[in-house]
Tab-separated table of C-alpha atoms and ligand atoms in Angstrom:
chain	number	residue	atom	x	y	z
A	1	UNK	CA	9.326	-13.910	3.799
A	2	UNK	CA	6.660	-15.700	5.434
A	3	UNK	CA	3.033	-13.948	5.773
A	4	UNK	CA	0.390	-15.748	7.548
A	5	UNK	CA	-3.006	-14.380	6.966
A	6	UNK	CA	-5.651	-15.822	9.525
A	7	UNK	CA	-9.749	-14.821	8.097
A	8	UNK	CA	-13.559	-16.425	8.356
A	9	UNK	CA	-12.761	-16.378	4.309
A	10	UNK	CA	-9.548	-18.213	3.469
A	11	UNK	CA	-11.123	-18.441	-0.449
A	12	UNK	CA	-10.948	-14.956	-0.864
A	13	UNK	CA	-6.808	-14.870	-0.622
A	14	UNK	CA	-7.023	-17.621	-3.595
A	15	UNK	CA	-6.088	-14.837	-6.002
A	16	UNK	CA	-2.760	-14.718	-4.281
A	17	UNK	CA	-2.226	-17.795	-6.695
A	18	UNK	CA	-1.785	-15.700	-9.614
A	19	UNK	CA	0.338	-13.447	-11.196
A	20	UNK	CA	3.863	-12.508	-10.055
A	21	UNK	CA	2.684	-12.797	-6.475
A	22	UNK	CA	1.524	-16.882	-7.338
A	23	UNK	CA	4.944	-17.730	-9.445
A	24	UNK	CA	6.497	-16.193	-6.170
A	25	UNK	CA	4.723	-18.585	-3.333
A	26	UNK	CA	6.032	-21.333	-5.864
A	27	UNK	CA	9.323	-20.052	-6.376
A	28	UNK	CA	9.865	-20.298	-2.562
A	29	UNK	CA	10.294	-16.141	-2.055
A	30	UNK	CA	6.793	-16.076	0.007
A	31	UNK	CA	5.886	-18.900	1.818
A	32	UNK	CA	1.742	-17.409	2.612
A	33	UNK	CA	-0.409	-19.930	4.544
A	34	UNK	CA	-3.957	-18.591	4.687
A	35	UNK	CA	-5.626	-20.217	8.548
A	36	UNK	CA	-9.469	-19.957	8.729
A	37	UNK	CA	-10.115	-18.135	12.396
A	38	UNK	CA	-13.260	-20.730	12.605
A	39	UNK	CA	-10.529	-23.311	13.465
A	40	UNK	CA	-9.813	-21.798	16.248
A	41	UNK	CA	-13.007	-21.954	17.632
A	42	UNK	CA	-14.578	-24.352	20.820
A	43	UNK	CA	-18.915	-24.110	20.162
A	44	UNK	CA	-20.479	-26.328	17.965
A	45	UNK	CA	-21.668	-23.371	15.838
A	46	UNK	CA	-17.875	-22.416	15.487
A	47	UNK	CA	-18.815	-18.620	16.725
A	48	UNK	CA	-16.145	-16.124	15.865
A	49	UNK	CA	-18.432	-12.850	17.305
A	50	UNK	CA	-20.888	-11.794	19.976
A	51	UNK	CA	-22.807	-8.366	20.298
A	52	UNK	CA	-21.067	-5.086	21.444
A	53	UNK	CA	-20.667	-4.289	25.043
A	54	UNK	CA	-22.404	-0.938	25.404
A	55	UNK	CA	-24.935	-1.965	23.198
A	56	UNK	CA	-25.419	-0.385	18.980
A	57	UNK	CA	-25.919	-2.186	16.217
A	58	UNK	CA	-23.647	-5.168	14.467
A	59	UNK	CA	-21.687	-8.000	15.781
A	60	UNK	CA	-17.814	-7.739	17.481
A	61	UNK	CA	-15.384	-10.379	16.684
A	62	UNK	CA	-14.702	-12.165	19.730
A	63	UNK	CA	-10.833	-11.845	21.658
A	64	UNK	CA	-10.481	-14.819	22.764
A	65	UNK	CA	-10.869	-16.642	19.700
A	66	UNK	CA	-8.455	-14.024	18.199
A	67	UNK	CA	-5.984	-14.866	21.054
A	68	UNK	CA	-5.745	-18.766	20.265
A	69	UNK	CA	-5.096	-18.478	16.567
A	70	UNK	CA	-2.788	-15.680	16.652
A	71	UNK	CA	-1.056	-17.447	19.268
A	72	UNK	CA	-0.660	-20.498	17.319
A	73	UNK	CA	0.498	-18.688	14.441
A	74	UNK	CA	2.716	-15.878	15.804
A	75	UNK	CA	3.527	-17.191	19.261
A	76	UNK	CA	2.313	-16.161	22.565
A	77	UNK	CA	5.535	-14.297	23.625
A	78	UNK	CA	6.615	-12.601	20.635
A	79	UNK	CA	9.119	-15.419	19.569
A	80	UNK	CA	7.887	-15.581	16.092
A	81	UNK	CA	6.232	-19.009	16.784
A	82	UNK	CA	8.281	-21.982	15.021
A	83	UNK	CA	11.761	-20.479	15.355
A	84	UNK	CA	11.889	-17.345	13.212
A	85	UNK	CA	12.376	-13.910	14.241
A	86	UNK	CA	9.299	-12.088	16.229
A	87	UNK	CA	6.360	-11.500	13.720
A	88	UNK	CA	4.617	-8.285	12.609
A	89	UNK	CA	0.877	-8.349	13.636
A	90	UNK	CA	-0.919	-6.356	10.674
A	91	UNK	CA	-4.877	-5.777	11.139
A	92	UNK	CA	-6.430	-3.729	8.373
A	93	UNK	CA	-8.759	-1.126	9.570
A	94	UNK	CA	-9.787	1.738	8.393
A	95	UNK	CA	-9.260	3.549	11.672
A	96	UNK	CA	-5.471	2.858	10.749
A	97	UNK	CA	-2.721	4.807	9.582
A	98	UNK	CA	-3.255	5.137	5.536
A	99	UNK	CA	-0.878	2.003	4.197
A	100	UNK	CA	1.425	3.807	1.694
A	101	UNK	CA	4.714	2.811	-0.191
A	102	UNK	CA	6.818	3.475	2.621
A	103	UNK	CA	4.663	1.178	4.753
A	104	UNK	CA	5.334	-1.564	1.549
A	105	UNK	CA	8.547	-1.131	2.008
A	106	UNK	CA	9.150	-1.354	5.808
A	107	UNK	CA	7.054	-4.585	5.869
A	108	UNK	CA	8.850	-5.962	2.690
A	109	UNK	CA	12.080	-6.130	5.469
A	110	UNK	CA	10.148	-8.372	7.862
A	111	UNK	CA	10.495	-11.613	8.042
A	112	UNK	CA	7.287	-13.254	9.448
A	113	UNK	CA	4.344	-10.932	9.003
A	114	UNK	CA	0.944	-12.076	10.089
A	115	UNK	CA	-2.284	-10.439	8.907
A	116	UNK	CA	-5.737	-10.217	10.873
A	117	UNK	CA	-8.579	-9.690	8.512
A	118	UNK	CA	-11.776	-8.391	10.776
A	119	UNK	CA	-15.077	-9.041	9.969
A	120	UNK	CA	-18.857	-7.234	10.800
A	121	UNK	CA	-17.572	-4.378	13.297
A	122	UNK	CA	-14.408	-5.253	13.623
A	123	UNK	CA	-11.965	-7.281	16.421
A	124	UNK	CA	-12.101	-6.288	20.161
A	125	UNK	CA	-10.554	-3.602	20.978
A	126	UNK	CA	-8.197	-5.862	23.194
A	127	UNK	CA	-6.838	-7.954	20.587
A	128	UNK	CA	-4.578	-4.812	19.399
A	129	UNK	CA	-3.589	-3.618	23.099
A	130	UNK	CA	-2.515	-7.376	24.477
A	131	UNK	CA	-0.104	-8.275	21.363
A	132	UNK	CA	1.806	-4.839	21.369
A	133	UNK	CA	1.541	-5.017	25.520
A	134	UNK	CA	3.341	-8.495	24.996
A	135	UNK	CA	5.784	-6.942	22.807
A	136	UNK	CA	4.562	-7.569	19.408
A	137	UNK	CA	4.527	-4.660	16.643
A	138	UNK	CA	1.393	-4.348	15.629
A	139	UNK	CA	0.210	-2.202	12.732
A	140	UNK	CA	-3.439	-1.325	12.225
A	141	UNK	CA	-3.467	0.059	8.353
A	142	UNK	CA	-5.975	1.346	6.242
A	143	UNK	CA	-6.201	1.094	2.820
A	144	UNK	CA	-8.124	4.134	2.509
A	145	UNK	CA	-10.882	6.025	3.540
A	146	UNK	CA	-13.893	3.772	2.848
A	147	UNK	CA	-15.062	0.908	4.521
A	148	UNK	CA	-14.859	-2.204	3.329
A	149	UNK	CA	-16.667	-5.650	4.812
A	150	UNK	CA	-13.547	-7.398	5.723
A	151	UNK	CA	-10.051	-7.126	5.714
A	152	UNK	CA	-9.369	-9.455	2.934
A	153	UNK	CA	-9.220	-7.366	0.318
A	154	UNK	CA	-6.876	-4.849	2.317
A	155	UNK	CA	-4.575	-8.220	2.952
A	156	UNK	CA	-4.814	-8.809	-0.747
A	157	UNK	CA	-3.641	-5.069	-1.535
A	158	UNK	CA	-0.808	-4.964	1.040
A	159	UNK	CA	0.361	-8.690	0.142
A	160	UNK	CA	0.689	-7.575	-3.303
A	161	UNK	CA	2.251	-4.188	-2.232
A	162	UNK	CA	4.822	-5.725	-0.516
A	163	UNK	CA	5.323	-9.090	-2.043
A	164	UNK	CA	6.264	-7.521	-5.464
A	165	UNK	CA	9.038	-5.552	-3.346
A	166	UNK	CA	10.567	-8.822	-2.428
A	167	UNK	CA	14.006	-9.484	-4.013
A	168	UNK	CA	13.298	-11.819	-7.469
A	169	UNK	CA	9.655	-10.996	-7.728
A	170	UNK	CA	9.409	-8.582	-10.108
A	171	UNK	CA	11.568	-9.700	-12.813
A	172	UNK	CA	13.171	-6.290	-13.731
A	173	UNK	CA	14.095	-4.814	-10.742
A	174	UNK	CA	14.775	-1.567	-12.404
A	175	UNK	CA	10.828	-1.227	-13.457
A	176	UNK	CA	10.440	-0.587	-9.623
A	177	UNK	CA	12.778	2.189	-9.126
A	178	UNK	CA	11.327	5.368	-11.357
A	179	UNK	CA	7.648	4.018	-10.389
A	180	UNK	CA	5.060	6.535	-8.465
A	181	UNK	CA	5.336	6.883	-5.386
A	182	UNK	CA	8.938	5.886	-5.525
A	183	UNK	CA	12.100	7.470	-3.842
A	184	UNK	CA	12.090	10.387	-6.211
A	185	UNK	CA	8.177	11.330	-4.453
A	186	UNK	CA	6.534	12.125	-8.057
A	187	UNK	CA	4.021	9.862	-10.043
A	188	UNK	CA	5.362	8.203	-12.977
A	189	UNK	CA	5.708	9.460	-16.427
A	190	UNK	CA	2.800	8.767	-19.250
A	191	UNK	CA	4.216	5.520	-20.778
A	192	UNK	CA	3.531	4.076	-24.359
A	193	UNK	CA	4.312	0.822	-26.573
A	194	UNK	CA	3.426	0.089	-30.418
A	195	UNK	CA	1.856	0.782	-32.679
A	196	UNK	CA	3.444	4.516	-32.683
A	197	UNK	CA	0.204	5.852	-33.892
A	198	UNK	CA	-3.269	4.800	-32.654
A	199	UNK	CA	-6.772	5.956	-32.699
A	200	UNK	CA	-5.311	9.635	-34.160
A	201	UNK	CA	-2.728	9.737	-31.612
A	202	UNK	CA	0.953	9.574	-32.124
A	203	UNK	CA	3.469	8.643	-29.502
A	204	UNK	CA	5.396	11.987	-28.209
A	205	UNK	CA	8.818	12.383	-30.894
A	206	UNK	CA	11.283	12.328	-28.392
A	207	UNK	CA	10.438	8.457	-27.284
A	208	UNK	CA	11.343	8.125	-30.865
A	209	UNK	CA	14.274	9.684	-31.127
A	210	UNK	CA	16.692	7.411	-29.204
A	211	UNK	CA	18.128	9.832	-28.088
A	212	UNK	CA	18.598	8.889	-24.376
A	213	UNK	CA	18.992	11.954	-22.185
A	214	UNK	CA	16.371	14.052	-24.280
A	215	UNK	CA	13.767	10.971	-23.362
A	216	UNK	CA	15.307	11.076	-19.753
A	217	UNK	CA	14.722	14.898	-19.263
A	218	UNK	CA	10.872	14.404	-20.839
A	219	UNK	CA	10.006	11.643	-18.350
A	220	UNK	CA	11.337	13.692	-15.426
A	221	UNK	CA	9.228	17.022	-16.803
A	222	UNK	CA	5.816	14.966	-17.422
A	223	UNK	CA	6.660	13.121	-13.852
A	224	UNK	CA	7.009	16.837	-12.292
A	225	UNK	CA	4.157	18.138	-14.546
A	226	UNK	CA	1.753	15.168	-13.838
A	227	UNK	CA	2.712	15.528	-10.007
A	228	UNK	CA	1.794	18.744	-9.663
A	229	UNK	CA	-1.520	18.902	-11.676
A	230	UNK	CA	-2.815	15.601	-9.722
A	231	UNK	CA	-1.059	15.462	-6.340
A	232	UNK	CA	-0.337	18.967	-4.899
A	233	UNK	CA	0.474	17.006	-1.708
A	234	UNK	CA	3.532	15.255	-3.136
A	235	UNK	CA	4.956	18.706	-4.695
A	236	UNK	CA	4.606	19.913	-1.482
A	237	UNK	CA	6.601	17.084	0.334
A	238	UNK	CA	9.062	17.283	-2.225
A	239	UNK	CA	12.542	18.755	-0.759
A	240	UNK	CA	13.817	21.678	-3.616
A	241	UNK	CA	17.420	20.804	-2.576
A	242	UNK	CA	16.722	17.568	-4.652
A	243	UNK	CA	15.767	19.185	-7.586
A	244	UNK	CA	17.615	20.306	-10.629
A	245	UNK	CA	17.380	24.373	-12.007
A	246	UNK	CA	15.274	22.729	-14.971
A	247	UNK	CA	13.100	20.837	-12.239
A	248	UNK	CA	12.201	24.189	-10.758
A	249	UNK	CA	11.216	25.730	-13.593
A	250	UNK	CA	8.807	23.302	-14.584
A	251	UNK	CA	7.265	23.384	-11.671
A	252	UNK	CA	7.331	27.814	-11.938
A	253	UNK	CA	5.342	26.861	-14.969
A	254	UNK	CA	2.794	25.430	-12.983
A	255	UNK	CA	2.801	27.847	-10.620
A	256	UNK	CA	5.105	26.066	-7.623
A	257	UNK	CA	7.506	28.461	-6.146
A	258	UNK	CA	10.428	27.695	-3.438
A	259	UNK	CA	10.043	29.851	-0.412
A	260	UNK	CA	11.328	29.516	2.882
A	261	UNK	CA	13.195	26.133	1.641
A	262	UNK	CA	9.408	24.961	0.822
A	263	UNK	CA	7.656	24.634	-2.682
A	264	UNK	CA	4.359	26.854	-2.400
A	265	UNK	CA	1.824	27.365	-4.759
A	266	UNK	CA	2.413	31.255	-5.498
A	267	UNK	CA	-0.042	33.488	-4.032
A	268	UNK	CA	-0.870	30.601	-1.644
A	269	UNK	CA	-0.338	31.878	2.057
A	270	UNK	CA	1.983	30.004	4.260
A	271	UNK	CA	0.550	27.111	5.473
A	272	UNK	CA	-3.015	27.761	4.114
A	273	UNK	CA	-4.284	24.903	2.551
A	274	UNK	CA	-5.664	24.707	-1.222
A	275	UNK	CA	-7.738	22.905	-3.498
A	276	UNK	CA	-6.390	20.234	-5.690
A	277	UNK	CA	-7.181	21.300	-9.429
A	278	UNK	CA	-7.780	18.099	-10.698
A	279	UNK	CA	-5.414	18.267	-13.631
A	280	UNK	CA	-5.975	15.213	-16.349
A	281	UNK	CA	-3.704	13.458	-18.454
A	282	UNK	CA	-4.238	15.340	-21.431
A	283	UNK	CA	-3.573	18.520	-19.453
A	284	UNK	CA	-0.176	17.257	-18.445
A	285	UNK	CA	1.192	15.476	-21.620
A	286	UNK	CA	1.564	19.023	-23.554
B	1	LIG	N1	-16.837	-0.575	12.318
B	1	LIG	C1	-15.578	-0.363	11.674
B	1	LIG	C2	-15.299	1.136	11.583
B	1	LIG	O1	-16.235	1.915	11.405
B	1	LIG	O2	-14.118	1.524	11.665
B	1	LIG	C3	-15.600	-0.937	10.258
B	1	LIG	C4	-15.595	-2.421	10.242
B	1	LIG	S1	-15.529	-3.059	8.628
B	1	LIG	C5	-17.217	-3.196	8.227
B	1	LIG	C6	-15.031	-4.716	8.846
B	1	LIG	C7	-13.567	-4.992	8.606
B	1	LIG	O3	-13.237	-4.633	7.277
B	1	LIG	C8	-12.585	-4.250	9.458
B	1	LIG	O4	-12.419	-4.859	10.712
B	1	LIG	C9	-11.328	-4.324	8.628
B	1	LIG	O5	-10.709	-5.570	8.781
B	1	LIG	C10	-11.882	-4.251	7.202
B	1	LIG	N2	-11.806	-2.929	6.576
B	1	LIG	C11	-12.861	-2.161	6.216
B	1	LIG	N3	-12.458	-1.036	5.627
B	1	LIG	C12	-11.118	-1.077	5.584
B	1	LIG	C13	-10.123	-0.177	5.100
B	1	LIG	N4	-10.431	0.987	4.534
B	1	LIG	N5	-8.838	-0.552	5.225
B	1	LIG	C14	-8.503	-1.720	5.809
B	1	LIG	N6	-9.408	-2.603	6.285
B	1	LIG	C15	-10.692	-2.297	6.181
C-alpha cells in the first residue's frame, strides 16, 4: 500500500518510524512519503491560509494551495498519479464520520491512500467538493469527538489502524482476529502473562488449566460480560442469531434479553435509549 500524507508538519509523522508500522515502511509493505503543503506554495512567506470569508475568528487553509499538492500527489483526474489505481483522499475532521474498525479495514484494501492533515480552522470547504466532483473518494473522518489542532495525530491513528491490518505486519495474524472491535462485535477478553500471582492477585484457574475449550468458553463469557457492562451499544448491534444458548444467558445475567430478534436491556422500552452503567474491570472479571 502506498499512503501519502501531505501537512505544514511533516516531523510530526516521524513516529511512523517505529514499531511494527516502521519495520513495515522498511520491509516494503507501506511505502508512506510524508510532502510538506508549504512546498506547494508561490509567496515568499510560503502562505498556506488567509482569513474566513464571512468574517469570525481564525485562519482558513487556502484551496488553491491544497489543489497543487494534492494534484501532484494523487493526480488531477483521479488516475492515481504515477500509474497506480485512483487514490483515496482522507481529510481528518472532526465534522467526519467517527473512523472505526470497519473504516480500518475498508482503507486497509486500497491501494494508494492520500491523507490531508488541516490546520487552524480547517481546509476550504472546496477542497472536499472538487476532488469527489472529479471523481475521487474522499473520506472526511473523525477520530472522535474533540478537537484537535491538526490532523496529524488523526493521520498517525488511522495509519496505524490500518497499516497493522496490512498482510505481514503484525506478525501473528491470528492476534488480530478475537481482538475488540473485531468480526465477533465484543471487546476482548481480560488477558494475563507471568508471574501467575502478583500484587495479591492470582491469574483466573481456568487459564491454568490447559484445558482448551474451558479457557475458550471463559474468554467468550468475560468478552460478552465486559461488552455489556462497558459498551451497551455493541450488545445492542450484536445479531442473537450469532450467538450460542450459553451466549444468551450470560448476557440474561446482565440483564440483555432477545425481543423482537433484538437484544434489549429488560424493562428498557423499545427503542428508548439508556444510560451506559459504566461497568469496570473488576466488575466484569467475577
Ligand atoms: N474548526 C474546525 C471545527 O470546528 O470543526 C476544527 C479545526 S481543528 C482546530 C484543525 C484540524 O485538526 C482539522 O482541520 C483537522 O484536520 C484536525 N482535527 C481536529 N480534531 C479532529 C478530530 N477529532 N478528528 C480528526 N481530525 C481532527
Amino acid at each position: 500500500m502506498r499512503v501519502d500524507v501531505v501537512t505544514i508538519f511533516p516531523d510530526y509523522l516521524a513516529a511512523l518510524d517505529l514499531s511494527l508500522v516502521g519495520k513495515a515502511r522498511r520491509a516494503g509493505l507501506l511505502d508512506l512519503r510524508v510532502h510538506d503543503l508549504r512546498d506547494w506554495t508561490s509567496d515568499r512567506h510560503r502562505t498556506v491560509d488567509d482569513t474566513p470569508f464571512g468574517g469570525g475568528a481564525g485562519m482558513v487553509m487556502r484551496p488553491d494551495v491544497w489543489g497543487r499538492a494534492l494534484d501532484d500527489v494523487m493526480g488531477a483526474t483521479g488516475d492515481g498519479g504515477d500509474d497506480g489505481p485512483p487514490a483515496h483522499l482522507v481529510v481528518p475532521t472532526p465534522s467526519g464520520e467517527v473512523f472505526t474498525q470497519r473504516h480500518a479495514e475498508a482503507l486497509a484494501t486500497e491501494e494508494h491512500l492520500v491523507v490531508a492533515c488541516g490546520r487552524y480552522e480547517g481546509i476550504d470547504a472546496r477542497v472536499v467538493e472538487h476532488y469527489r466532483a472529479t471523481g475521487h473518494r474522499v473520506s472526511e473522518l473523525s477520530i472522535g469527538d474533540y478537537v484537535l489542532n491538526g490532523g496529524e495525530v488523526a493521520a498517525l491513528v488511522m495509519i496505524e489502524a490500518v497499516g497493522r491490518l496490512l498482510p505481514g505486519v503484525v506478525g501473528n495474524p491470528e492476534s488480530l482476529v478475537e481482538e475488540s472491535h473485531g468480526a465477533a462485535g465484543l471487546l476482548e477478553y481480560p488477558v494475563y502473562t507471568k508471574p501467575p500471582a502478583w500484587a495479591g492477585l492470582e491469574v483466573p484457574e481456568v487459564l491454568l488449566s490447559g484445558h482448551h475449550a474451558r479457557v475458550e468458553r471463559w474468554r467468550r463469557d468475560q468478552a460478552l460480560a465486559r461488552t455489556a457492562a462497558r459498551r451497551p451499544d455493541m450488545v445492542e448491534a450484536l445479531d442473537p442469531g450469532t450467538l450460542d444458548r450459553h451466549d444468551l444467558e450470560v448476557l440474561a445475567g446482565r440483564g440483555w434479553v432477545v425481543e423482537d430478534g433484538r437484544l434489549r436491556r429488560s424493562g428498557d422500552e423499545p427503542g428508548e435509549p439508556h444510560e451506559p452503567d459504566g461497568g469496570t474491570a473488576a466488575a466484569v472479571a467475577e
